[in-house]
JSON list of C-alpha atoms in Angstrom, two decimals:
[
{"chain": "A", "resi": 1, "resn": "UNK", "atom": "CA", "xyz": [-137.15, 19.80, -158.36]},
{"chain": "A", "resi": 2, "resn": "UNK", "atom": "CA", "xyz": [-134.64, 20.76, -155.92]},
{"chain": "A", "resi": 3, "resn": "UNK", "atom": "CA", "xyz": [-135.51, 19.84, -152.36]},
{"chain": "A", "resi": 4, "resn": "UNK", "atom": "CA", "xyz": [-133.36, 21.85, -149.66]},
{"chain": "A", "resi": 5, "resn": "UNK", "atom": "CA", "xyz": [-132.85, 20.97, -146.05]},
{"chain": "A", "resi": 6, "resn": "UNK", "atom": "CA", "xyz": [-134.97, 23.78, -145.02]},
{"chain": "A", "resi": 7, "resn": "UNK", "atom": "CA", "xyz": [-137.34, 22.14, -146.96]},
{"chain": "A", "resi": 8, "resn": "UNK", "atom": "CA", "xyz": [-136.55, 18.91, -145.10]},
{"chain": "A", "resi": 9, "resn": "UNK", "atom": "CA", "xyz": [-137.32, 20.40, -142.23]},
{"chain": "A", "resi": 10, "resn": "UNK", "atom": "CA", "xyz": [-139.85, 22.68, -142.78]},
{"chain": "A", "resi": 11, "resn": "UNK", "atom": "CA", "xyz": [-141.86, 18.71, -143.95]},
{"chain": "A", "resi": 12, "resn": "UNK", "atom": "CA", "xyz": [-140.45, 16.44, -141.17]},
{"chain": "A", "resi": 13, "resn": "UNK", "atom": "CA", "xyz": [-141.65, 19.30, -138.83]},
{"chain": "A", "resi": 14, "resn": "UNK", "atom": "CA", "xyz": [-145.52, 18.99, -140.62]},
{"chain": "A", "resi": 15, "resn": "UNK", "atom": "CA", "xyz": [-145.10, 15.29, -140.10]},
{"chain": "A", "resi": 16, "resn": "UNK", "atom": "CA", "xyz": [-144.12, 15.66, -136.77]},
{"chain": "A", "resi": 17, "resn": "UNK", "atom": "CA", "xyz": [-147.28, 17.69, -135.48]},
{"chain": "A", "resi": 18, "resn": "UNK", "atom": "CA", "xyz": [-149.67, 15.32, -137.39]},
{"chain": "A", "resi": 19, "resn": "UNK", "atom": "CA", "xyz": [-147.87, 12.48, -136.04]},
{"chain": "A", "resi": 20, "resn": "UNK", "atom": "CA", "xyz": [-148.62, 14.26, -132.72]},
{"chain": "A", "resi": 21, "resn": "UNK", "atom": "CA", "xyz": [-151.77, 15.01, -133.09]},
{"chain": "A", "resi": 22, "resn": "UNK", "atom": "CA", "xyz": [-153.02, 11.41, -134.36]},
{"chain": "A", "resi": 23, "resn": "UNK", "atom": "CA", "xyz": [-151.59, 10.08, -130.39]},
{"chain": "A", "resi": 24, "resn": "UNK", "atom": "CA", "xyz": [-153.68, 12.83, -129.05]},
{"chain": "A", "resi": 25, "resn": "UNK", "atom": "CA", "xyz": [-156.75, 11.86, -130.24]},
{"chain": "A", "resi": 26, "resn": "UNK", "atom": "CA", "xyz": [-156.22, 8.36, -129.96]},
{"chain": "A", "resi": 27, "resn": "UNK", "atom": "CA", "xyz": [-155.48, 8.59, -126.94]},
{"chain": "A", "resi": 28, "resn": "UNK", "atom": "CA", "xyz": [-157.04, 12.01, -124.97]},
{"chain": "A", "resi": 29, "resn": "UNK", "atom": "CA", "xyz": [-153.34, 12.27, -123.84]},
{"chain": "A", "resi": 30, "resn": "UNK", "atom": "CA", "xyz": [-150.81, 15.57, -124.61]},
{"chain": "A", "resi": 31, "resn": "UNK", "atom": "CA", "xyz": [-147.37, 14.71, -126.18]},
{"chain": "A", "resi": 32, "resn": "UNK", "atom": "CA", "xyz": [-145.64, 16.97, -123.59]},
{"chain": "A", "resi": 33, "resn": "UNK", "atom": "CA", "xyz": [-146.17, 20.15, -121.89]},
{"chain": "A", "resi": 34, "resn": "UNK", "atom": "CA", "xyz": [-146.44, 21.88, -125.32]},
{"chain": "A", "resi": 35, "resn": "UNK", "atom": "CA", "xyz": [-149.21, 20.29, -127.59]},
{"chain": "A", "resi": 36, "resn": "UNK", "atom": "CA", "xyz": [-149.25, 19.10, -130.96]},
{"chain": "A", "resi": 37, "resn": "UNK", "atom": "CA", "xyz": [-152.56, 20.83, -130.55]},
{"chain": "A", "resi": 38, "resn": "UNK", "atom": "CA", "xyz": [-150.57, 24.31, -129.64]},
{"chain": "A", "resi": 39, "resn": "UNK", "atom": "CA", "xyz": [-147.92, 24.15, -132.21]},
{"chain": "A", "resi": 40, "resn": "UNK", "atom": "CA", "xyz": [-150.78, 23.08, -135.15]},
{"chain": "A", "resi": 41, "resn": "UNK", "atom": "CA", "xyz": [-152.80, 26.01, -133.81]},
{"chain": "A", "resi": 42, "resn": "UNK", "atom": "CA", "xyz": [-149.51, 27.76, -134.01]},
{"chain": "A", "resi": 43, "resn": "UNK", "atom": "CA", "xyz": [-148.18, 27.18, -137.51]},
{"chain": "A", "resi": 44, "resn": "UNK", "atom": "CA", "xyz": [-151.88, 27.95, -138.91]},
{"chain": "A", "resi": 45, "resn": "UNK", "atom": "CA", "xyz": [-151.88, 31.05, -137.26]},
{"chain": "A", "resi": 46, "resn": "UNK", "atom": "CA", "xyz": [-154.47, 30.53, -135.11]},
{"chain": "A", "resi": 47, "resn": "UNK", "atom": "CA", "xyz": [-154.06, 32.17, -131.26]},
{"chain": "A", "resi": 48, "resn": "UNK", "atom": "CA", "xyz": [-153.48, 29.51, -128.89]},
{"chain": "A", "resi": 49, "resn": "UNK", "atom": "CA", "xyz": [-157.23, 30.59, -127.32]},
{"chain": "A", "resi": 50, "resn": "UNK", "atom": "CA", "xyz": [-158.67, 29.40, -130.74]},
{"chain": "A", "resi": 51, "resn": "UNK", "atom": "CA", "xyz": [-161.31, 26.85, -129.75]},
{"chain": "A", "resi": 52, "resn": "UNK", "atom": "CA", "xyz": [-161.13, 24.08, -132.44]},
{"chain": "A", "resi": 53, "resn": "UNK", "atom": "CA", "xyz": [-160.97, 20.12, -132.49]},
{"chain": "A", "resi": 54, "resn": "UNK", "atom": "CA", "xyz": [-158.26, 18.38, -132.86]},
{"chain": "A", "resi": 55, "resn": "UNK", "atom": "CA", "xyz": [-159.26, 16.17, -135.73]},
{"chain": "A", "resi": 56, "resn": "UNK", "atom": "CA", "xyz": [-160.49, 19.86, -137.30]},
{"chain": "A", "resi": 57, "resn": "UNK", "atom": "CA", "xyz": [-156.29, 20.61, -136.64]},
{"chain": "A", "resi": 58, "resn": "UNK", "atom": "CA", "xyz": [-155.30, 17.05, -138.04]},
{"chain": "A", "resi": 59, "resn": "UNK", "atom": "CA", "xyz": [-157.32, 17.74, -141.53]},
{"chain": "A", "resi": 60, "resn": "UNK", "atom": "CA", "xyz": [-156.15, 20.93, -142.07]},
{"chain": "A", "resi": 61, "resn": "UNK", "atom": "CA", "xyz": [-152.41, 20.31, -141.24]},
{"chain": "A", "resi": 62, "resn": "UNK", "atom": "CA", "xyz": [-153.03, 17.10, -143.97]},
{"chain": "A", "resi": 63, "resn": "UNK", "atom": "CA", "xyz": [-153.81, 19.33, -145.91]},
{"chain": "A", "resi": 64, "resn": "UNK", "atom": "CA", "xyz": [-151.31, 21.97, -145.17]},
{"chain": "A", "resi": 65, "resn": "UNK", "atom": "CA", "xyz": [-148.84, 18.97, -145.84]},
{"chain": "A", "resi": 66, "resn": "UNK", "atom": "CA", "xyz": [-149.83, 18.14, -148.96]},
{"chain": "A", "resi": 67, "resn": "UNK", "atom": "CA", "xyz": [-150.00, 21.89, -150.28]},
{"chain": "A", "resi": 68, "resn": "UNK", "atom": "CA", "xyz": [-146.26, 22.01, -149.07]},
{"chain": "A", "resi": 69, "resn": "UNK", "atom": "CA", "xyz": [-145.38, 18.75, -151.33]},
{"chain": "A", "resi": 70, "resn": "UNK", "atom": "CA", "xyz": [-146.87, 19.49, -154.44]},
{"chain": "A", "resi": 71, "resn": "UNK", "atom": "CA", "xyz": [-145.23, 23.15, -153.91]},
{"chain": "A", "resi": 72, "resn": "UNK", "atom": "CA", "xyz": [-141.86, 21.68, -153.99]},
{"chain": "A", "resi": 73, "resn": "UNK", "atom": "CA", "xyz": [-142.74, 19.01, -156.62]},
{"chain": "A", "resi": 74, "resn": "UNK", "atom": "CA", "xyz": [-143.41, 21.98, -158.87]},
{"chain": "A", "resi": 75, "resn": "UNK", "atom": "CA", "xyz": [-140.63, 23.64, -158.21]}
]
């Protein structure tokens, strides 16, 4: 298994938005001007009109996490 930065990045960046996204529902609040709501909606491809939950977005970056891990863990 051969982990790359990009890699690195392309995971701390996954971790980031969930990380985001778990404050936003705890607390009703946005992270800054540009949401962890906007840039999950964003990296699922989802227009940023999309109505959908946030805990809907949390579950399906998890999962979009773990699918990245066990990518590279097969690698």
């Amino acid at each position: 298994m051969i982990i790359t930065g990009k890699n690195n990045i392309e995971l701390f960046r996954l971790k980031t938005i969930i990380t985001g996204l778990e404050f936003e529902i705890k607390t009703g609040m946005k992270m800054s001007r540009f949401s962890a709501r906007d840039a999950a909606k964003q990296t699922l491809g989802l227009s940023s009109k999309s109505r959908i939950q946030s805990i809907d977005l949390y579950y399906a970056m998890i999962e979009l996490h773990n699918q990245k891990v066990e990518e590279l863990t097969e690698q």
